[in-house]
Amino acid sequence: MTDHATASASSAPAAWIKTQLARHPERPDPMSFIEKIFTDLSEIHGDRAFGDDPAMYCAMARFDGEEVLVIGNVKGRTTKEKIFRKFGMPDPEGYRKALRAMKLAEKFNRPVFTFIDLMGANPGLGAEERGQAEAIARNLMEMSRLRVPVVAVVTGEGGSGGALALAVADRVLILEKGIYSVISPEACASIMWRDASKRIQAAVALKATAQDIKELGCVDDIVPEPGEGAHENPDEAARILAERLHLHLNELKQLSVEDMLAQRYQKLRSMGQFYTEE
């Protein structure tokens, strides 16, 4: 039985079904949403240190006439393009390009939107040699203090530090069928049980669905999807998402820069806290 068939079986846990929907081959990727929601896209290339990463897209754009910056990882649509884009897993130069673009947006006072759908950053030897961990860590630090509104959207799968490096934001949204976790179910099963076939059990244990993540306080809003998922009606999914982006951006624009940064700080500091009773 294929994974898709497994996901369709009534006996499959909801967490695994949603994992498969987040990875649906026809699901709109970040570029699909970017192209439907934004206009006048002007792409930014290169990190000014090593090169240009085809797995990371950065562009100045307009959002209903307002000048903004959009960033998203690029997964590719054909087999050839997927290989070229490294299946949407950025190298360190991709994260450095994204940070360079965000600092430009800050300079010109433009809001930042990031779109995320990746299992993680590229784990290859070359990426590690060029400072993958440092690039991710620097993004976390710099995004936490950007003096412009930042809205992040997990459109499909948000995995590990590769996703987090684009998701330190004032508002983090996740699509209804998306997942957001520290590790993929397959990798988790390989580590915890030394058996990747226990991926369904791992998916449940990770509590990675949109509803679970919202309860944990790691995202701010769940964006509804049409029908059984965004793949059934990409245009409607983009319309719904655009409405939510407008709502959150307008709320952030009502705040002073100092209040916005203070709220962002408190939000980040409160993540991961838990309390026990004696």
PDB file of C-alpha atoms in Angstrom:
ATOM      1  CA  MET A   1       0.000   0.000   0.000  1.00  0.00           C
ATOM      2  CA  THR A   2       1.368   3.442  -0.924  1.00  0.00           C
ATOM      3  CA  ASP A   3       1.711   6.267   1.582  1.00  0.00           C
ATOM      4  CA  HIS A   4      -1.157   8.091  -0.145  1.00  0.00           C
ATOM      5  CA  ALA A   5      -3.353   5.038   0.146  1.00  0.00           C
ATOM      6  CA  THR A   6      -2.286   4.662   3.753  1.00  0.00           C
ATOM      7  CA  ALA A   7      -3.285   8.258   4.385  1.00  0.00           C
ATOM      8  CA  SER A   8      -6.693   7.580   2.862  1.00  0.00           C
ATOM      9  CA  ALA A   9      -7.357   4.532   5.002  1.00  0.00           C
ATOM     10  CA  SER A  10      -9.884   5.153   7.730  1.00  0.00           C
ATOM     11  CA  SER A  11      -7.596   3.482  10.270  1.00  0.00           C
ATOM     12  CA  ALA A  12      -4.757   5.985   9.743  1.00  0.00           C
ATOM     13  CA  PRO A  13      -4.323   8.514  12.586  1.00  0.00           C
ATOM     14  CA  ALA A  14      -5.327  12.091  11.762  1.00  0.00           C
ATOM     15  CA  ALA A  15      -1.749  13.271  12.289  1.00  0.00           C
ATOM     16  CA  TRP A  16      -0.449  10.983   9.550  1.00  0.00           C
ATOM     17  CA  ILE A  17      -3.301  11.849   7.191  1.00  0.00           C
ATOM     18  CA  LYS A  18      -2.456  15.541   7.577  1.00  0.00           C
ATOM     19  CA  THR A  19       1.231  14.813   7.079  1.00  0.00           C
ATOM     20  CA  GLN A  20       0.416  13.208   3.749  1.00  0.00           C
ATOM     21  CA  LEU A  21      -1.879  16.080   2.763  1.00  0.00           C
ATOM     22  CA  ALA A  22       0.897  18.564   3.601  1.00  0.00           C
ATOM     23  CA  ARG A  23       3.109  16.635   1.163  1.00  0.00           C
ATOM     24  CA  HIS A  24       0.465  16.077  -1.506  1.00  0.00           C
ATOM     25  CA  PRO A  25       2.194  16.207  -4.916  1.00  0.00           C
ATOM     26  CA  GLU A  26      -0.410  18.642  -6.258  1.00  0.00           C
ATOM     27  CA  ARG A  27      -0.385  20.912  -3.226  1.00  0.00           C
ATOM     28  CA  PRO A  28       0.463  24.546  -4.064  1.00  0.00           C
ATOM     29  CA  ASP A  29       4.052  25.320  -3.129  1.00  0.00           C
ATOM     30  CA  PRO A  30       5.283  28.683  -1.787  1.00  0.00           C
ATOM     31  CA  MET A  31       5.886  30.025  -5.304  1.00  0.00           C
ATOM     32  CA  SER A  32       2.303  29.177  -6.295  1.00  0.00           C
ATOM     33  CA  PHE A  33       0.975  31.316  -3.454  1.00  0.00           C
ATOM     34  CA  ILE A  34       3.482  34.102  -4.067  1.00  0.00           C
ATOM     35  CA  GLU A  35       2.576  34.346  -7.757  1.00  0.00           C
ATOM     36  CA  LYS A  36      -1.165  34.425  -7.007  1.00  0.00           C
ATOM     37  CA  ILE A  37      -1.078  36.907  -4.126  1.00  0.00           C
ATOM     38  CA  PHE A  38       1.658  39.399  -5.074  1.00  0.00           C
ATOM     39  CA  THR A  39       2.334  41.489  -8.171  1.00  0.00           C
ATOM     40  CA  ASP A  40       5.298  43.325  -9.716  1.00  0.00           C
ATOM     41  CA  LEU A  41       7.775  40.733  -8.498  1.00  0.00           C
ATOM     42  CA  SER A  42      11.405  41.823  -8.832  1.00  0.00           C
ATOM     43  CA  GLU A  43      13.719  38.959  -7.842  1.00  0.00           C
ATOM     44  CA  ILE A  44      16.859  39.437  -5.747  1.00  0.00           C
ATOM     45  CA  HIS A  45      19.807  37.145  -6.465  1.00  0.00           C
ATOM     46  CA  GLY A  46      22.946  36.179  -4.583  1.00  0.00           C
ATOM     47  CA  ASP A  47      24.244  36.345  -1.033  1.00  0.00           C
ATOM     48  CA  ARG A  48      27.295  38.526  -1.931  1.00  0.00           C
ATOM     49  CA  ALA A  49      29.538  35.876  -0.374  1.00  0.00           C
ATOM     50  CA  PHE A  50      29.355  32.599  -2.291  1.00  0.00           C
ATOM     51  CA  GLY A  51      26.609  32.526  -4.886  1.00  0.00           C
ATOM     52  CA  ASP A  52      22.917  32.302  -5.627  1.00  0.00           C
ATOM     53  CA  ASP A  53      20.814  29.489  -4.169  1.00  0.00           C
ATOM     54  CA  PRO A  54      18.052  28.304  -6.533  1.00  0.00           C
ATOM     55  CA  ALA A  55      16.186  26.783  -3.572  1.00  0.00           C
ATOM     56  CA  MET A  56      15.477  30.241  -2.086  1.00  0.00           C
ATOM     57  CA  TYR A  57      13.380  32.937  -3.766  1.00  0.00           C
ATOM     58  CA  CYS A  58      13.505  36.580  -2.672  1.00  0.00           C
ATOM     59  CA  ALA A  59      11.740  39.448  -4.402  1.00  0.00           C
ATOM     60  CA  MET A  60      10.495  42.949  -3.864  1.00  0.00           C
ATOM     61  CA  ALA A  61       6.813  43.000  -4.758  1.00  0.00           C
ATOM     62  CA  ARG A  62       3.501  44.735  -4.282  1.00  0.00           C
ATOM     63  CA  PHE A  63       0.717  43.532  -2.002  1.00  0.00           C
ATOM     64  CA  ASP A  64      -2.414  45.360  -3.139  1.00  0.00           C
ATOM     65  CA  GLY A  65      -0.245  48.286  -4.128  1.00  0.00           C
ATOM     66  CA  GLU A  66       1.950  48.311  -1.018  1.00  0.00           C
ATOM     67  CA  GLU A  67       5.655  47.641  -1.496  1.00  0.00           C
ATOM     68  CA  VAL A  68       6.771  44.547   0.407  1.00  0.00           C
ATOM     69  CA  LEU A  69       9.429  41.818   0.407  1.00  0.00           C
ATOM     70  CA  VAL A  70       8.472  38.196  -0.234  1.00  0.00           C
ATOM     71  CA  ILE A  71      10.668  35.182   0.505  1.00  0.00           C
ATOM     72  CA  GLY A  72       9.964  31.503  -0.064  1.00  0.00           C
ATOM     73  CA  ASN A  73      11.783  28.269  -0.605  1.00  0.00           C
ATOM     74  CA  VAL A  74      11.377  26.847  -4.121  1.00  0.00           C
ATOM     75  CA  LYS A  75      10.660  23.111  -4.423  1.00  0.00           C
ATOM     76  CA  GLY A  76      10.357  22.782  -8.193  1.00  0.00           C
ATOM     77  CA  ARG A  77       7.540  21.224 -10.186  1.00  0.00           C
ATOM     78  CA  THR A  78       9.194  18.884 -12.697  1.00  0.00           C
ATOM     79  CA  THR A  79      11.706  16.192 -11.793  1.00  0.00           C
ATOM     80  CA  LYS A  80      14.526  18.139 -13.442  1.00  0.00           C
ATOM     81  CA  GLU A  81      13.597  21.327 -11.612  1.00  0.00           C
ATOM     82  CA  LYS A  82      13.229  19.537  -8.270  1.00  0.00           C
ATOM     83  CA  ILE A  83      16.774  18.245  -8.584  1.00  0.00           C
ATOM     84  CA  PHE A  84      18.026  21.704  -9.557  1.00  0.00           C
ATOM     85  CA  ARG A  85      16.175  23.277  -6.595  1.00  0.00           C
ATOM     86  CA  LYS A  86      17.394  20.535  -4.229  1.00  0.00           C
ATOM     87  CA  PHE A  87      13.767  19.708  -3.461  1.00  0.00           C
ATOM     88  CA  GLY A  88      13.380  23.086  -1.790  1.00  0.00           C
ATOM     89  CA  MET A  89      16.078  22.557   0.856  1.00  0.00           C
ATOM     90  CA  PRO A  90      18.198  25.738   0.950  1.00  0.00           C
ATOM     91  CA  ASP A  91      21.958  25.947   1.309  1.00  0.00           C
ATOM     92  CA  PRO A  92      23.566  28.502   3.662  1.00  0.00           C
ATOM     93  CA  GLU A  93      23.841  30.978   0.795  1.00  0.00           C
ATOM     94  CA  GLY A  94      20.061  30.754   0.464  1.00  0.00           C
ATOM     95  CA  TYR A  95      19.565  31.839   4.053  1.00  0.00           C
ATOM     96  CA  ARG A  96      22.201  34.532   3.665  1.00  0.00           C
ATOM     97  CA  LYS A  97      20.441  35.790   0.540  1.00  0.00           C
ATOM     98  CA  ALA A  98      17.160  35.880   2.476  1.00  0.00           C
ATOM     99  CA  LEU A  99      18.791  37.846   5.287  1.00  0.00           C
ATOM    100  CA  ARG A 100      20.377  40.287   2.832  1.00  0.00           C
ATOM    101  CA  ALA A 101      16.943  40.864   1.312  1.00  0.00           C
ATOM    102  CA  MET A 102      15.347  41.335   4.736  1.00  0.00           C
ATOM    103  CA  LYS A 103      17.918  43.944   5.687  1.00  0.00           C
ATOM    104  CA  LEU A 104      17.113  45.776   2.429  1.00  0.00           C
ATOM    105  CA  ALA A 105      13.421  45.659   3.321  1.00  0.00           C
ATOM    106  CA  GLU A 106      14.228  47.067   6.741  1.00  0.00           C
ATOM    107  CA  LYS A 107      16.250  49.892   5.167  1.00  0.00           C
ATOM    108  CA  PHE A 108      13.312  50.893   2.951  1.00  0.00           C
ATOM    109  CA  ASN A 109      10.661  50.184   5.603  1.00  0.00           C
ATOM    110  CA  ARG A 110       8.921  47.376   3.715  1.00  0.00           C
ATOM    111  CA  PRO A 111       6.997  44.569   5.474  1.00  0.00           C
ATOM    112  CA  VAL A 112       8.386  41.051   5.056  1.00  0.00           C
ATOM    113  CA  PHE A 113       6.381  37.947   4.116  1.00  0.00           C
ATOM    114  CA  THR A 114       7.972  34.493   4.193  1.00  0.00           C
ATOM    115  CA  PHE A 115       6.485  31.292   2.768  1.00  0.00           C
ATOM    116  CA  ILE A 116       7.714  27.928   4.027  1.00  0.00           C
ATOM    117  CA  ASP A 117       7.312  24.384   2.731  1.00  0.00           C
ATOM    118  CA  LEU A 118      10.406  22.288   3.392  1.00  0.00           C
ATOM    119  CA  MET A 119      11.523  19.221   5.344  1.00  0.00           C
ATOM    120  CA  GLY A 120      14.635  21.069   6.487  1.00  0.00           C
ATOM    121  CA  ALA A 121      17.751  22.842   5.295  1.00  0.00           C
ATOM    122  CA  ASN A 122      20.083  21.011   2.921  1.00  0.00           C
ATOM    123  CA  PRO A 123      22.048  18.551   5.123  1.00  0.00           C
ATOM    124  CA  GLY A 124      24.763  17.915   2.525  1.00  0.00           C
ATOM    125  CA  LEU A 125      28.483  18.055   3.237  1.00  0.00           C
ATOM    126  CA  GLY A 126      29.012  21.159   1.101  1.00  0.00           C
ATOM    127  CA  ALA A 127      26.292  23.043   2.951  1.00  0.00           C
ATOM    128  CA  GLU A 128      27.800  22.109   6.300  1.00  0.00           C
ATOM    129  CA  GLU A 129      31.275  23.144   5.155  1.00  0.00           C
ATOM    130  CA  ARG A 130      29.948  26.560   4.087  1.00  0.00           C
ATOM    131  CA  GLY A 131      28.339  27.220   7.466  1.00  0.00           C
ATOM    132  CA  GLN A 132      24.753  25.964   7.366  1.00  0.00           C
ATOM    133  CA  ALA A 133      24.297  26.089  11.135  1.00  0.00           C
ATOM    134  CA  GLU A 134      25.799  29.563  11.403  1.00  0.00           C
ATOM    135  CA  ALA A 135      23.612  30.904   8.595  1.00  0.00           C
ATOM    136  CA  ILE A 136      20.467  29.574  10.260  1.00  0.00           C
ATOM    137  CA  ALA A 137      21.502  30.889  13.670  1.00  0.00           C
ATOM    138  CA  ARG A 138      22.245  34.343  12.268  1.00  0.00           C
ATOM    139  CA  ASN A 139      18.812  34.489  10.636  1.00  0.00           C
ATOM    140  CA  LEU A 140      17.178  33.652  13.967  1.00  0.00           C
ATOM    141  CA  MET A 141      19.060  36.470  15.656  1.00  0.00           C
ATOM    142  CA  GLU A 142      18.576  39.093  12.964  1.00  0.00           C
ATOM    143  CA  MET A 143      14.908  38.329  12.282  1.00  0.00           C
ATOM    144  CA  SER A 144      14.116  38.688  15.983  1.00  0.00           C
ATOM    145  CA  ARG A 145      15.030  42.373  15.799  1.00  0.00           C
ATOM    146  CA  LEU A 146      14.021  43.493  12.308  1.00  0.00           C
ATOM    147  CA  ARG A 147      12.305  46.875  12.602  1.00  0.00           C
ATOM    148  CA  VAL A 148       9.561  46.063  10.082  1.00  0.00           C
ATOM    149  CA  PRO A 149       6.516  43.781  10.333  1.00  0.00           C
ATOM    150  CA  VAL A 150       7.306  40.124   9.593  1.00  0.00           C
ATOM    151  CA  VAL A 151       4.602  37.577   8.715  1.00  0.00           C
ATOM    152  CA  ALA A 152       5.529  33.943   8.098  1.00  0.00           C
ATOM    153  CA  VAL A 153       3.324  31.254   6.543  1.00  0.00           C
ATOM    154  CA  VAL A 154       3.837  27.488   6.701  1.00  0.00           C
ATOM    155  CA  THR A 155       2.038  26.427   3.537  1.00  0.00           C
ATOM    156  CA  GLY A 156       2.836  22.716   3.676  1.00  0.00           C
ATOM    157  CA  GLU A 157       5.595  21.173   5.769  1.00  0.00           C
ATOM    158  CA  GLY A 158       7.731  23.246   8.110  1.00  0.00           C
ATOM    159  CA  GLY A 159      10.670  21.170   9.244  1.00  0.00           C
ATOM    160  CA  SER A 160      13.513  21.769  11.681  1.00  0.00           C
ATOM    161  CA  GLY A 161      15.820  24.786  11.737  1.00  0.00           C
ATOM    162  CA  GLY A 162      15.505  25.126   7.990  1.00  0.00           C
ATOM    163  CA  ALA A 163      11.924  26.302   8.471  1.00  0.00           C
ATOM    164  CA  LEU A 164      12.586  28.217  11.672  1.00  0.00           C
ATOM    165  CA  ALA A 165      15.221  30.331   9.925  1.00  0.00           C
ATOM    166  CA  LEU A 166      12.359  31.930   7.952  1.00  0.00           C
ATOM    167  CA  ALA A 167       9.741  31.870  10.711  1.00  0.00           C
ATOM    168  CA  VAL A 168      10.974  34.207  13.453  1.00  0.00           C
ATOM    169  CA  ALA A 169       8.075  36.575  12.887  1.00  0.00           C
ATOM    170  CA  ASP A 170       5.498  38.821  14.488  1.00  0.00           C
ATOM    171  CA  ARG A 171       2.807  36.508  13.145  1.00  0.00           C
ATOM    172  CA  VAL A 172       3.255  32.878  12.144  1.00  0.00           C
ATOM    173  CA  LEU A 173       0.408  31.389  10.112  1.00  0.00           C
ATOM    174  CA  ILE A 174      -0.060  27.783   9.088  1.00  0.00           C
ATOM    175  CA  LEU A 175      -2.450  26.342   6.543  1.00  0.00           C
ATOM    176  CA  GLU A 176      -5.070  24.010   7.993  1.00  0.00           C
ATOM    177  CA  LYS A 177      -3.496  20.851   6.548  1.00  0.00           C
ATOM    178  CA  GLY A 178       0.084  21.944   7.189  1.00  0.00           C
ATOM    179  CA  ILE A 179       2.534  20.491   9.701  1.00  0.00           C
ATOM    180  CA  TYR A 180       5.330  22.180  11.652  1.00  0.00           C
ATOM    181  CA  SER A 181       7.862  20.199  13.650  1.00  0.00           C
ATOM    182  CA  VAL A 182      11.444  19.876  14.792  1.00  0.00           C
ATOM    183  CA  ILE A 183      11.980  16.784  12.643  1.00  0.00           C
ATOM    184  CA  SER A 184      10.168  14.726  10.019  1.00  0.00           C
ATOM    185  CA  PRO A 185       8.182  11.681  11.209  1.00  0.00           C
ATOM    186  CA  GLU A 186      10.495   9.383   9.255  1.00  0.00           C
ATOM    187  CA  ALA A 187      13.657  10.812  10.826  1.00  0.00           C
ATOM    188  CA  CYS A 188      12.045  10.833  14.259  1.00  0.00           C
ATOM    189  CA  ALA A 189      11.116   7.145  13.922  1.00  0.00           C
ATOM    190  CA  SER A 190      14.650   6.297  12.801  1.00  0.00           C
ATOM    191  CA  ILE A 191      16.111   7.962  15.896  1.00  0.00           C
ATOM    192  CA  MET A 192      13.559   7.012  18.544  1.00  0.00           C
ATOM    193  CA  TRP A 193      12.756   3.464  17.447  1.00  0.00           C
ATOM    194  CA  ARG A 194      15.537   2.854  14.934  1.00  0.00           C
ATOM    195  CA  ASP A 195      12.792   1.900  12.537  1.00  0.00           C
ATOM    196  CA  ALA A 196      11.598   4.347   9.866  1.00  0.00           C
ATOM    197  CA  SER A 197       8.484   2.234   9.317  1.00  0.00           C
ATOM    198  CA  LYS A 198       7.141   3.610  12.604  1.00  0.00           C
ATOM    199  CA  ARG A 199       6.646   6.977  10.905  1.00  0.00           C
ATOM    200  CA  ILE A 200       2.907   6.953  11.596  1.00  0.00           C
ATOM    201  CA  GLN A 201       3.522   6.480  15.322  1.00  0.00           C
ATOM    202  CA  ALA A 202       6.092   9.268  15.179  1.00  0.00           C
ATOM    203  CA  ALA A 203       3.681  11.618  13.404  1.00  0.00           C
ATOM    204  CA  VAL A 204       1.242  11.244  16.291  1.00  0.00           C
ATOM    205  CA  ALA A 205       3.943  11.705  18.957  1.00  0.00           C
ATOM    206  CA  LEU A 206       5.386  14.850  17.344  1.00  0.00           C
ATOM    207  CA  LYS A 207       2.103  16.792  17.646  1.00  0.00           C
ATOM    208  CA  ALA A 208       2.973  18.586  14.443  1.00  0.00           C
ATOM    209  CA  THR A 209      -0.483  19.305  13.000  1.00  0.00           C
ATOM    210  CA  ALA A 210      -1.743  22.865  12.715  1.00  0.00           C
ATOM    211  CA  GLN A 211      -4.172  22.358  15.596  1.00  0.00           C
ATOM    212  CA  ASP A 212      -1.502  20.868  17.876  1.00  0.00           C
ATOM    213  CA  ILE A 213       0.990  23.611  17.079  1.00  0.00           C
ATOM    214  CA  LYS A 214      -1.621  26.311  17.693  1.00  0.00           C
ATOM    215  CA  GLU A 215      -2.369  24.842  21.129  1.00  0.00           C
ATOM    216  CA  LEU A 216       1.354  24.837  21.907  1.00  0.00           C
ATOM    217  CA  GLY A 217       1.536  28.545  21.031  1.00  0.00           C
ATOM    218  CA  CYS A 218       4.032  28.128  18.192  1.00  0.00           C
ATOM    219  CA  VAL A 219       1.740  29.640  15.543  1.00  0.00           C
ATOM    220  CA  ASP A 220      -0.715  32.517  15.755  1.00  0.00           C
ATOM    221  CA  ASP A 221      -3.374  31.580  13.217  1.00  0.00           C
ATOM    222  CA  ILE A 222      -4.652  28.568  11.269  1.00  0.00           C
ATOM    223  CA  VAL A 223      -5.700  29.411   7.715  1.00  0.00           C
ATOM    224  CA  PRO A 224      -8.662  27.334   6.448  1.00  0.00           C
ATOM    225  CA  GLU A 225      -8.269  25.362   3.224  1.00  0.00           C
ATOM    226  CA  PRO A 226     -10.988  24.670   0.641  1.00  0.00           C
ATOM    227  CA  GLY A 227     -12.409  21.147   0.415  1.00  0.00           C
ATOM    228  CA  GLU A 228     -10.001  18.406   1.442  1.00  0.00           C
ATOM    229  CA  GLY A 229      -6.975  20.642   0.975  1.00  0.00           C
ATOM    230  CA  ALA A 230      -5.426  23.521  -0.954  1.00  0.00           C
ATOM    231  CA  HIS A 231      -4.632  21.204  -3.872  1.00  0.00           C
ATOM    232  CA  GLU A 232      -8.350  20.959  -4.691  1.00  0.00           C
ATOM    233  CA  ASN A 233      -8.716  24.696  -5.350  1.00  0.00           C
ATOM    234  CA  PRO A 234      -5.396  26.602  -5.338  1.00  0.00           C
ATOM    235  CA  ASP A 235      -7.015  29.894  -6.366  1.00  0.00           C
ATOM    236  CA  GLU A 236      -9.471  29.806  -3.465  1.00  0.00           C
ATOM    237  CA  ALA A 237      -6.710  28.776  -1.075  1.00  0.00           C
ATOM    238  CA  ALA A 238      -4.645  31.778  -2.190  1.00  0.00           C
ATOM    239  CA  ARG A 239      -7.647  34.105  -1.799  1.00  0.00           C
ATOM    240  CA  ILE A 240      -8.281  32.927   1.769  1.00  0.00           C
ATOM    241  CA  LEU A 241      -4.606  33.247   2.647  1.00  0.00           C
ATOM    242  CA  ALA A 242      -4.410  36.754   1.173  1.00  0.00           C
ATOM    243  CA  GLU A 243      -7.292  37.838   3.399  1.00  0.00           C
ATOM    244  CA  ARG A 244      -5.495  36.567   6.484  1.00  0.00           C
ATOM    245  CA  LEU A 245      -2.263  38.250   5.431  1.00  0.00           C
ATOM    246  CA  HIS A 246      -4.122  41.545   5.089  1.00  0.00           C
ATOM    247  CA  LEU A 247      -5.658  41.119   8.538  1.00  0.00           C
ATOM    248  CA  HIS A 248      -2.377  40.447  10.320  1.00  0.00           C
ATOM    249  CA  LEU A 249      -0.387  43.065   8.435  1.00  0.00           C
ATOM    250  CA  ASN A 250      -2.975  45.726   9.205  1.00  0.00           C
ATOM    251  CA  GLU A 251      -2.864  44.807  12.896  1.00  0.00           C
ATOM    252  CA  LEU A 252       0.919  45.085  12.958  1.00  0.00           C
ATOM    253  CA  LYS A 253       0.876  48.427  11.155  1.00  0.00           C
ATOM    254  CA  GLN A 254      -1.167  49.893  14.015  1.00  0.00           C
ATOM    255  CA  LEU A 255       1.758  49.335  16.387  1.00  0.00           C
ATOM    256  CA  SER A 256       4.785  51.554  16.874  1.00  0.00           C
ATOM    257  CA  VAL A 257       8.117  49.927  16.042  1.00  0.00           C
ATOM    258  CA  GLU A 258       8.996  49.778  19.733  1.00  0.00           C
ATOM    259  CA  ASP A 259       5.696  48.104  20.674  1.00  0.00           C
ATOM    260  CA  MET A 260       5.994  45.669  17.781  1.00  0.00           C
ATOM    261  CA  LEU A 261       9.511  44.651  18.835  1.00  0.00           C
ATOM    262  CA  ALA A 262       8.439  44.327  22.465  1.00  0.00           C
ATOM    263  CA  GLN A 263       5.552  42.044  21.514  1.00  0.00           C
ATOM    264  CA  ARG A 264       7.824  39.963  19.288  1.00  0.00           C
ATOM    265  CA  TYR A 265      10.326  39.619  22.124  1.00  0.00           C
ATOM    266  CA  GLN A 266       7.683  38.509  24.607  1.00  0.00           C
ATOM    267  CA  LYS A 267       6.254  36.038  22.115  1.00  0.00           C
ATOM    268  CA  LEU A 268       9.628  34.428  21.459  1.00  0.00           C
ATOM    269  CA  ARG A 269      10.538  34.347  25.156  1.00  0.00           C
ATOM    270  CA  SER A 270       7.293  32.603  26.081  1.00  0.00           C
ATOM    271  CA  MET A 271       7.756  29.726  23.625  1.00  0.00           C
ATOM    272  CA  GLY A 272       8.784  26.465  25.233  1.00  0.00           C
ATOM    273  CA  GLN A 273       7.815  27.501  28.762  1.00  0.00           C
ATOM    274  CA  PHE A 274       5.879  25.063  30.885  1.00  0.00           C
ATOM    275  CA  TYR A 275       4.748  24.993  34.497  1.00  0.00           C
ATOM    276  CA  THR A 276       4.128  22.215  36.975  1.00  0.00           C
ATOM    277  CA  GLU A 277       2.133  22.209  40.188  1.00  0.00           C
ATOM    278  CA  GLU A 278       3.576  20.920  43.439  1.00  0.00           C
TER     279      GLU A 278
END
